[in-house]
XYZ file of C-alpha atoms in Angstrom:
656
model
C 0.000 0.000 0.000
C 1.158 3.518 -0.725
C 0.933 6.728 1.270
C -1.728 9.303 0.501
C -0.756 11.928 -2.072
C -1.909 15.476 -2.658
C -3.638 14.650 -5.952
C -5.675 11.900 -4.300
C -8.309 14.618 -4.193
C -9.095 13.468 -7.732
C -9.522 9.840 -6.673
C -11.781 10.365 -3.672
C -15.564 10.082 -4.102
C -18.025 12.128 -2.053
C -21.282 10.242 -1.362
C -24.039 12.421 0.095
C -27.738 13.239 0.456
C -29.347 9.797 1.011
C -33.084 10.272 0.461
C -35.688 7.535 0.908
C -38.717 7.075 -1.340
C -42.082 7.512 0.407
C -42.614 3.728 0.586
C -39.081 3.136 1.907
C -38.205 0.634 -0.830
C -35.907 2.872 -2.872
C -33.451 5.670 -2.255
C -31.523 8.284 -4.182
C -28.238 9.971 -3.371
C -25.568 12.161 -4.973
C -22.015 11.160 -5.816
C -19.482 13.910 -6.459
C -15.975 13.665 -7.834
C -13.422 16.137 -9.135
C -12.640 16.058 -12.856
C -8.916 16.762 -13.090
C -8.945 17.533 -16.809
C -11.827 20.006 -16.635
C -10.759 21.258 -13.188
C -14.256 21.171 -11.716
C -16.651 19.232 -9.503
C -19.125 16.836 -11.103
C -22.147 15.593 -9.135
C -24.702 13.086 -10.402
C -27.835 11.421 -9.094
C -27.780 7.711 -8.175
C -30.541 5.259 -7.243
C -30.585 2.276 -4.859
C -33.175 -0.501 -4.969
C -33.330 -1.437 -1.275
C -34.768 -4.874 -1.984
C -31.774 -5.909 -4.118
C -29.204 -3.236 -3.043
C -28.583 -2.593 -6.739
C -27.135 0.850 -7.403
C -27.752 2.679 -10.702
C -26.509 6.016 -11.988
C -29.491 8.123 -13.044
C -27.969 11.334 -14.375
C -24.833 11.819 -16.417
C -22.821 14.690 -17.753
C -20.297 17.194 -16.472
C -22.514 19.289 -14.253
C -23.724 19.342 -10.650
C -26.973 17.967 -9.292
C -28.243 18.959 -5.837
C -31.254 18.811 -3.476
C -33.000 15.653 -4.791
C -36.558 15.158 -3.506
C -39.217 12.505 -4.172
C -42.802 13.406 -5.034
C -45.347 12.244 -2.446
C -46.449 9.317 -4.624
C -42.855 8.248 -5.264
C -43.280 8.447 -9.043
C -41.023 11.441 -9.698
C -37.843 13.049 -8.429
C -37.118 16.768 -8.584
C -33.642 18.224 -8.283
C -31.599 21.317 -9.012
C -28.850 21.330 -11.617
C -26.435 23.867 -13.046
C -26.476 22.283 -16.524
C -26.978 25.760 -17.964
C -24.923 27.779 -15.456
C -27.707 28.821 -13.058
C -29.363 26.211 -10.835
C -32.706 25.361 -12.434
C -35.413 22.893 -11.442
C -35.621 19.499 -13.187
C -37.947 16.525 -12.771
C -37.200 12.899 -13.579
C -39.527 9.905 -13.711
C -38.668 7.257 -11.117
C -39.128 4.700 -13.874
C -36.423 6.167 -16.108
C -36.059 8.522 -19.039
C -34.514 11.942 -19.469
C -34.754 14.690 -16.883
C -37.066 17.527 -17.902
C -36.104 21.127 -17.244
C -38.968 22.979 -15.552
C -37.662 26.494 -14.881
C -35.598 29.033 -16.809
C -35.432 31.717 -14.154
C -33.057 34.591 -14.703
C -31.276 34.105 -11.389
C -31.962 30.409 -10.947
C -33.827 28.539 -8.187
C -32.607 28.663 -4.566
C -34.664 25.833 -3.040
C -37.932 23.977 -3.544
C -40.529 21.619 -2.068
C -43.058 19.352 -3.764
C -46.743 20.028 -3.404
C -48.295 16.767 -2.091
C -50.540 16.541 -5.179
C -47.422 15.912 -7.279
C -48.594 18.386 -9.915
C -46.924 21.512 -8.544
C -43.619 22.483 -6.974
C -43.131 25.388 -4.617
C -39.790 27.218 -4.784
C -37.960 30.382 -3.834
C -35.772 32.435 -6.160
C -34.431 35.953 -6.509
C -36.458 38.410 -8.577
C -35.521 41.909 -9.699
C -37.551 44.617 -7.947
C -40.741 45.365 -9.842
C -40.305 42.328 -12.117
C -41.867 38.877 -12.238
C -40.281 35.416 -12.370
C -40.590 35.538 -16.167
C -38.273 38.558 -16.430
C -35.092 37.969 -18.418
C -32.188 40.380 -18.197
C -30.886 41.179 -21.650
C -27.309 40.120 -22.178
C -25.235 42.844 -23.760
C -21.553 42.157 -24.356
C -21.040 45.845 -25.112
C -22.707 47.066 -21.946
C -20.609 49.670 -20.190
C -19.638 49.192 -16.549
C -21.851 51.045 -14.102
C -21.180 52.283 -10.568
C -22.866 50.547 -7.657
C -24.561 52.721 -5.062
C -24.297 51.303 -1.536
C -26.721 52.499 1.147
C -26.692 49.538 3.544
C -24.030 47.870 5.691
C -24.894 44.364 4.528
C -23.895 44.967 0.929
C -21.469 42.152 0.159
C -21.038 38.478 1.014
C -18.201 36.021 0.759
C -18.735 33.601 -2.116
C -21.215 35.984 -3.737
C -19.526 39.369 -4.023
C -21.547 42.568 -4.068
C -25.155 41.832 -3.205
C -27.730 43.085 -5.718
C -29.473 46.052 -4.179
C -32.588 45.667 -6.340
C -33.331 41.932 -6.154
C -35.363 40.082 -3.533
C -36.017 36.403 -2.912
C -39.666 35.558 -3.530
C -41.724 32.370 -3.255
C -43.509 30.960 -6.275
C -45.234 27.801 -7.479
C -44.829 26.097 -10.846
C -47.491 23.958 -12.534
C -45.622 20.934 -13.887
C -48.068 20.340 -16.747
C -48.204 23.874 -18.129
C -44.922 25.091 -16.592
C -46.770 28.296 -15.664
C -45.310 30.063 -12.629
C -47.361 31.978 -10.079
C -45.647 34.357 -7.655
C -46.953 33.861 -4.110
C -45.128 36.568 -2.137
C -44.498 40.216 -2.880
C -42.726 43.286 -1.599
C -39.066 44.175 -1.176
C -38.299 41.424 1.314
C -36.307 38.198 1.256
C -38.581 35.192 1.721
C -37.419 31.631 2.318
C -39.626 28.631 1.649
C -39.352 26.272 4.603
C -41.989 23.557 4.224
C -45.290 22.523 2.629
C -47.931 20.717 4.716
C -48.927 17.169 3.786
C -52.453 18.315 2.912
C -51.050 21.087 0.723
C -52.993 23.862 2.443
C -50.205 25.487 4.455
C -46.655 26.751 3.984
C -43.995 27.617 6.483
C -42.044 30.653 5.325
C -39.269 32.740 6.814
C -39.086 36.493 6.342
C -37.907 39.605 8.170
C -39.933 42.556 6.923
C -37.905 45.266 8.636
C -36.857 47.918 6.124
C -33.255 48.059 7.299
C -31.670 44.687 8.068
C -28.185 45.971 8.930
C -28.651 45.227 12.614
C -31.314 42.544 12.246
C -30.125 39.067 13.185
C -33.402 37.220 13.173
C -35.653 35.344 10.780
C -39.251 35.014 11.986
C -41.134 31.920 10.817
C -44.790 32.058 9.763
C -47.456 29.457 9.061
C -49.278 30.677 5.936
C -52.618 29.586 4.508
C -52.137 28.913 0.772
C -55.643 30.114 -0.168
C -56.083 33.180 2.057
C -52.402 34.010 2.652
C -53.286 34.526 6.321
C -50.163 34.323 8.484
C -49.706 32.859 11.961
C -46.467 33.541 13.826
C -44.538 30.403 14.738
C -41.481 32.151 16.158
C -40.464 35.810 16.116
C -37.472 36.162 18.408
C -33.868 37.279 18.199
C -31.825 34.594 16.461
C -32.048 32.414 13.384
C -34.690 29.726 12.998
C -35.345 27.446 10.047
C -35.355 23.925 8.652
C -39.066 23.571 9.382
C -40.761 20.210 8.755
C -44.427 19.208 9.200
C -45.315 16.011 11.043
C -47.202 13.468 8.919
C -50.536 14.521 10.493
C -49.670 18.244 10.079
C -50.394 18.777 13.787
C -46.796 19.738 14.552
C -43.997 21.690 12.950
C -40.436 20.937 13.985
C -37.690 23.494 13.387
C -34.194 24.261 14.597
C -32.536 27.462 15.672
C -30.801 29.432 18.362
C -31.467 32.662 20.167
C -28.786 35.299 20.732
C -28.036 34.638 24.395
C -24.394 34.075 23.424
C -24.575 35.726 19.994
C -23.291 33.329 17.322
C -21.912 30.969 19.984
C -25.404 30.012 21.167
C -26.299 26.327 20.988
C -28.855 25.336 18.382
C -31.961 23.553 19.646
C -34.797 21.490 18.192
C -38.245 23.024 18.701
C -41.748 21.718 18.023
C -44.703 24.029 17.395
C -48.213 22.658 18.027
C -50.424 23.975 15.193
C -53.611 23.372 17.182
C -52.591 24.953 20.473
C -50.139 27.497 19.149
C -47.456 26.696 21.732
C -43.812 25.697 21.241
C -41.599 23.324 23.241
C -37.811 23.021 23.210
C -37.150 19.319 22.638
C -33.387 19.459 23.327
C -33.354 21.888 26.248
C -31.790 19.256 28.529
C -28.806 18.562 26.219
C -25.729 20.754 26.605
C -24.658 20.325 22.971
C -25.795 21.941 19.709
C -28.286 20.449 17.271
C -26.796 20.219 13.783
C -23.457 19.449 12.168
C -20.595 21.756 13.230
C -17.754 19.552 12.049
C -15.106 21.023 9.748
C -13.314 18.986 7.083
C -12.365 19.217 3.423
C -13.773 16.160 1.635
C -17.587 16.031 1.457
C -18.976 18.084 -1.416
C -22.487 19.480 -1.529
C -23.534 17.317 1.371
C -26.721 18.313 3.096
C -28.733 16.710 5.859
C -32.315 17.395 6.934
C -32.619 19.544 10.031
C -35.108 16.988 11.360
C -37.048 13.937 10.124
C -40.450 12.860 11.467
C -41.864 9.338 11.657
C -45.581 8.545 11.464
C -45.549 7.988 15.237
C -44.482 11.622 15.658
C -40.998 10.675 16.762
C -38.104 12.805 15.548
C -34.538 12.266 14.335
C -31.833 14.928 14.087
C -28.061 15.461 14.156
C -26.197 16.464 17.318
C -22.587 17.678 17.531
C -21.147 16.184 20.687
C -17.647 15.327 21.924
C -16.133 15.337 18.439
C -18.934 13.219 16.972
C -21.886 14.053 14.769
C -24.485 11.529 15.894
C -28.030 10.814 14.809
C -30.357 11.332 17.779
C -33.900 10.162 18.480
C -36.524 12.186 20.364
C -40.167 11.906 21.339
C -42.644 14.672 22.062
C -42.750 13.397 25.652
C -39.088 14.247 26.177
C -37.189 10.995 25.527
C -33.753 11.594 23.994
C -31.042 9.153 23.060
C -28.434 8.534 20.338
C -29.342 6.286 17.412
C -25.814 5.912 16.009
C -22.426 4.989 17.433
C -19.571 7.096 18.777
C -16.361 8.033 16.952
C -17.907 8.873 13.591
C -19.519 11.620 11.548
C -23.106 11.150 10.368
C -23.134 13.801 7.646
C -26.383 12.785 5.944
C -29.436 10.718 6.843
C -33.055 9.853 6.226
C -35.462 7.696 8.259
C -38.361 5.650 6.910
C -41.886 6.653 7.891
C -42.316 3.734 10.298
C -39.057 4.494 12.088
C -37.714 0.969 11.490
C -34.524 1.906 9.695
C -32.426 4.817 8.547
C -30.116 5.522 5.670
C -27.002 7.207 7.038
C -24.009 8.703 5.271
C -21.083 8.059 7.614
C -17.424 9.015 7.631
C -14.627 8.543 10.134
C -10.929 9.523 10.081
C -9.991 6.563 7.858
C -13.221 6.299 5.849
C -14.053 9.050 3.315
C -17.722 8.159 3.621
C -20.356 5.769 2.293
C -24.080 5.177 2.733
C -25.311 2.514 5.154
C -28.677 1.041 6.061
C -29.116 1.148 9.824
C -31.591 -0.961 11.803
C -32.869 1.440 14.442
C -33.715 -1.161 17.111
C -30.479 -3.168 16.971
C -27.935 -0.705 15.608
C -26.856 -3.201 12.964
C -25.808 -1.645 9.681
C -25.077 -2.718 6.132
C -22.994 -0.798 3.591
C -25.033 0.127 0.524
C -22.253 1.893 -1.397
C -18.546 1.229 -1.792
C -17.272 3.992 -4.055
C -14.084 4.476 -2.030
C -13.362 0.766 -1.522
C -10.633 0.495 -4.176
C -8.992 3.656 -2.914
C -8.874 2.380 0.656
C -7.299 -0.875 -0.524
C -4.618 1.108 -2.358
C -3.748 3.822 0.179
C -2.519 3.525 3.748
C -4.339 6.014 5.963
C -3.311 7.001 9.470
C -5.809 6.523 12.291
C -5.573 9.379 14.817
C -5.439 8.771 18.554
C -8.010 10.626 20.631
C -6.453 12.646 23.454
C -7.820 14.466 26.492
C -5.767 16.792 28.650
C -6.303 19.480 31.246
C -6.312 23.035 30.025
C -6.459 26.228 32.088
C -9.386 26.424 34.535
C -8.873 22.652 34.909
C -11.142 22.056 31.900
C -10.855 18.901 29.853
C -9.725 19.734 26.331
C -10.200 17.123 23.606
C -8.317 16.487 20.394
C -6.440 14.013 18.234
C -2.820 13.106 17.539
C -1.697 11.406 14.319
C 1.634 9.674 13.963
C 3.482 10.080 10.658
C 2.760 7.459 8.010
C 5.406 4.744 8.217
C 6.114 5.591 11.864
C 9.018 3.673 13.376
C 9.666 3.350 17.102
C 12.806 5.063 18.270
C 12.839 7.720 15.563
C 12.033 11.412 16.014
C 9.540 13.275 13.838
C 8.378 16.881 13.386
C 4.871 17.852 14.514
C 2.358 20.165 12.813
C -0.387 21.770 14.926
C -3.511 22.467 12.831
C -6.099 24.944 14.226
C -9.690 25.071 12.980
C -11.672 28.151 12.014
C -14.945 29.480 13.324
C -14.059 29.695 16.130
C -17.460 28.101 16.833
C -16.903 24.929 14.840
C -15.174 21.705 15.806
C -12.766 19.097 14.603
C -14.443 15.725 14.601
C -14.186 12.026 13.886
C -14.357 12.480 10.138
C -12.130 12.044 7.105
C -9.781 14.980 6.515
C -7.582 14.835 3.406
C -5.351 17.676 4.644
C -4.577 15.948 7.944
C -3.813 12.694 6.141
C -1.525 14.547 3.709
C 0.539 16.018 6.547
C 0.896 12.554 8.099
C 1.800 11.050 4.721
C 4.452 13.776 4.322
C 6.226 12.608 7.449
C 4.718 14.857 10.111
C 2.885 14.091 13.289
C -0.378 16.044 13.337
C -1.988 17.550 16.430
C -5.471 19.004 16.148
C -7.671 19.912 19.084
C -10.895 21.650 20.006
C -9.822 24.568 22.215
C -12.337 26.720 24.067
C -14.647 28.324 21.542
C -15.231 24.960 19.848
C -18.686 23.433 19.656
C -19.584 19.994 20.947
C -18.648 20.134 24.627
C -20.806 22.639 26.509
C -22.366 26.073 26.169
C -19.880 27.445 28.677
C -16.959 25.987 26.720
C -18.017 27.331 23.304
C -18.757 30.775 24.746
C -15.472 31.036 26.655
C -13.471 32.423 23.719
C -15.654 35.484 23.195
C -13.902 38.591 24.451
C -10.747 36.548 25.144
C -9.169 35.918 21.725
C -5.517 35.109 22.311
C -6.126 34.357 25.993
C -7.462 31.034 27.214
C -7.697 29.649 23.674
C -3.965 30.265 23.177
C -3.281 28.600 26.534
C -5.362 25.561 25.498
C -3.324 25.122 22.314
C -0.011 25.520 24.124
C -1.176 23.045 26.769
C -1.956 20.606 23.951
C 1.608 20.942 22.646
C 3.028 20.408 26.139
C 0.831 17.343 26.641
C 1.795 15.839 23.270
C 5.516 16.353 23.961
C 5.300 14.902 27.451
C 3.397 11.809 26.342
C 5.174 11.082 23.053
C 8.936 10.777 22.959
C 8.917 10.527 19.160
C 8.003 14.213 18.738
C 11.007 16.459 18.085
C 10.440 19.565 20.223
C 12.807 21.512 17.955
C 10.716 20.825 14.834
C 7.243 22.165 15.566
C 5.012 23.726 12.911
C 1.645 25.469 13.190
C -1.078 26.345 10.710
C -4.746 27.261 10.571
C -7.332 29.140 8.546
C -9.746 31.985 9.343
C -9.891 31.982 13.170
C -7.154 29.351 12.915
C -5.199 31.857 10.833
C -5.741 34.519 13.471
C -4.492 32.106 16.094
C -1.461 31.163 13.978
C -0.597 34.857 13.697
C -1.124 35.287 17.431
C 1.040 32.297 18.310
C 4.076 33.386 16.283
C 3.805 36.822 17.877
C 3.831 35.361 21.387
C 6.247 32.419 21.263
C 9.226 31.255 19.224
C 8.601 27.551 19.952
C 7.512 26.924 16.359
C 10.105 26.677 13.597
C 7.628 27.184 10.758
C 4.097 28.554 10.392
C 1.516 28.875 7.632
C -1.340 31.333 8.130
C -4.384 31.039 5.871
C -7.309 33.423 5.171
C -6.388 35.063 8.437
C -7.199 38.093 10.560
C -4.304 40.254 11.731
C -5.927 43.634 12.424
C -9.333 43.908 14.077
C -9.454 47.664 13.460
C -9.465 47.371 9.668
C -11.396 44.071 9.785
C -14.324 45.993 11.268
C -14.863 47.876 8.015
C -13.660 45.515 5.300
C -15.152 42.137 6.244
C -18.687 41.287 5.163
C -19.407 40.509 8.827
C -16.862 42.778 10.515
C -19.112 45.495 11.894
C -21.041 43.060 14.106
C -18.673 40.070 14.395
C -16.022 42.232 16.089
C -18.438 43.247 18.816
C -19.744 39.696 19.233
C -16.286 38.126 19.444
C -13.869 40.812 20.663
C -16.454 42.758 22.701
C -15.384 46.020 21.036
C -16.224 48.228 18.074
C -14.641 51.333 16.544
C -15.424 53.308 19.692
C -12.909 51.087 21.476
C -9.983 50.751 19.093
C -7.615 50.074 21.996
C -9.313 46.736 22.655
C -9.438 45.907 18.946
C -5.714 46.654 18.660
C -4.859 44.723 21.820
C -6.319 41.563 20.243
C -4.717 42.197 16.828
C -1.733 39.956 15.958
C -0.308 42.811 13.863
C 0.463 44.660 17.087
C 2.944 41.931 17.996
C 4.596 41.602 14.571
C 7.943 42.816 15.915
C 8.093 39.709 18.128
C 7.770 37.247 15.235
C 10.830 35.030 14.788
C 9.077 32.100 13.087
C 9.273 31.848 9.277
C 5.686 32.601 8.218
C 4.018 31.700 4.928
C 0.871 33.747 4.231
C -1.826 32.178 2.027
C -4.884 34.198 1.035
C -7.647 34.263 -1.600
C -8.152 37.335 -3.763
C -11.952 37.233 -3.462
C -12.176 36.481 0.249
C -14.841 38.845 1.557
C -14.992 37.205 5.001
C -11.352 37.891 5.863
C -10.358 40.217 3.009
C -6.910 39.947 1.499
C -5.889 43.336 2.882
C -5.405 41.502 6.176
C -2.695 39.403 4.530
C -1.226 42.437 2.783
C -0.838 44.330 6.053
C 0.792 41.376 7.747
C 3.171 40.633 4.881
C 4.392 44.205 4.342
C 4.767 44.792 8.074
C 6.828 41.625 8.575
C 8.861 42.222 5.440
C 9.640 45.803 6.479
C 10.987 44.437 9.757
C 13.233 41.951 7.961
C 11.230 38.900 9.028
C 11.275 35.595 7.120
C 7.966 35.600 5.248
C 6.371 34.921 1.863
C 2.926 35.704 0.516
C 0.906 33.578 -1.944
C -2.276 35.001 -3.462
C -4.933 32.691 -4.967
C -6.928 34.213 -7.860
C -10.690 33.732 -8.248
C -10.924 32.084 -4.820
C -12.957 33.008 -1.745
C -12.905 32.116 1.956
C -13.750 28.467 1.193
C -10.727 27.700 -0.990
C -9.568 24.768 1.153
C -12.968 23.048 1.040
C -14.771 23.918 -2.190
C -12.271 26.000 -4.172
C -11.165 25.420 -7.755
C -9.464 22.009 -7.627
C -6.046 23.007 -9.039
C -5.845 25.875 -6.522
C -6.660 23.479 -3.677
C -3.743 21.326 -4.838
C -1.434 24.355 -5.037
C -2.458 25.445 -1.545
C -1.598 22.043 -0.084
C 1.706 21.978 -1.947
C 2.611 25.415 -0.615
C 1.987 24.237 2.940
C 3.907 20.968 2.728
C 6.799 22.633 0.875
C 7.079 25.344 3.546
C 7.162 22.814 6.352
C 9.655 20.669 4.418
C 11.922 23.699 4.073
C 11.901 24.708 7.736
C 11.111 21.526 9.673
């Protein structure tokens, strides 16, 4: 067997979105791979016959398919595809044939839900102010550039660019026979379609109708009568709520969300609204862990999981991020709660049959890129339904990380993982790379991570932990980083290094490297400004100056206050937490990687850091990635992802 290589990205298969047919006898899913020649991601729809376990590819071509959904009678599948650049809606007979394109909207379709009659599909999509869904913007190659007038603070977004000031997301419905589209909502507001009731008479929609949304961090949910358009408030509180799903009898609506008790560090919960009584209960109030998937990794493409799935008995299933795992959990309306899947893995997609007998689960772990399994709910027994990565795993030797727990400051347990280098031999010494996740309110988990495996395959030990600020351990733990960037979180990471050195004689204390992206990039910058223990560092999509970040980031004007507890009226605090302030202390050779179109942590952050270090005679280099945004490492253009990884391993090879 050989070691993993950087271009194994082109060999790995991403298997996501398992979706059961209404009768539970069939399923569909999406397989994504990277086409090296065309330098792009290709995602197609696949089908499984659950009586024979036969798998069949249903769509072909070099495009991407997403969001597959069965009609209520199980005779048709609808999905989105970018076959013609914008995501449009297609339907496909479950008995075969070509997919039929249903929409040709100017800005494409954002999301959709079947009407239970099977003759209509509800959707949401952006529409130019004063125009209808049928409006088509004329393409003019000779059109002169025009200035953009900005009057709001939320005017740009990473991965999107400048937000259109004159377009709004509306809800519509398309008749599948005539392909006529009727617009359901109106006004200069952004609507999101959440759910359609099983009797077809009600919708759940999300909308904030405040005129100025600059300081609005809430999305009220409404139950809307399709005929009268009468609205009933489900939730209208500070925070984000969504992912609504009707129970089979339409008596309940489940949804997920979090208030702003701890700003964006607040745990997500699962709520159930009683449509008859009008009251809401918090199903997961007793669990000190967030509902949803907060794991970070770099392999799964386009994967999406339902926020919640109902059974006909009005039981519920959902994901929970806990102790480094993403587990499928079961709940009843009476308050029972328990896990339905095992520890030490990442359930990144799932569906449950109506009777609650079995589930389809997409599962990954550190040495398994991910496949789809059929899980017997009562016994926990599972059977693999796909094996797309089987040949790869027989060819490549992966390194299984060791879970570690150590005491950080405040005597808190801090959790993480340590990987030995591939081909490890007792008695030899090896360099160690510390890899810090972004967020900061995310978490490393028990999932496959190509980047971690590449470092190990390149001869490095790899240490990655969940310092305070990480999800999955407690509300107190995830909140503890706010207002203390560079404080206790830095101490947690240094304690992890001390623990690893004390417990593992094979680690060479004189050959330590550190890297991280986003918040992990901030922390990398902070570390090299506060210690010279590391002999090499790579900072990615980082923050170095909170003062400028306030005005240039798409989230800066509120994120700074939420996380640093300061705004531009308190520049002293912003500067105190800025790694740039400590640039003179940097003795570690620092490679700076940044994307040109990163609007989350704009490239000026990297420019400031590079020029400042260079002017002081520090050892540093700066690599800029064109046409890439904040998500380069996960979903960026494939060749640039390869170049990024090569830059990192080459830098560590040079200095470690």
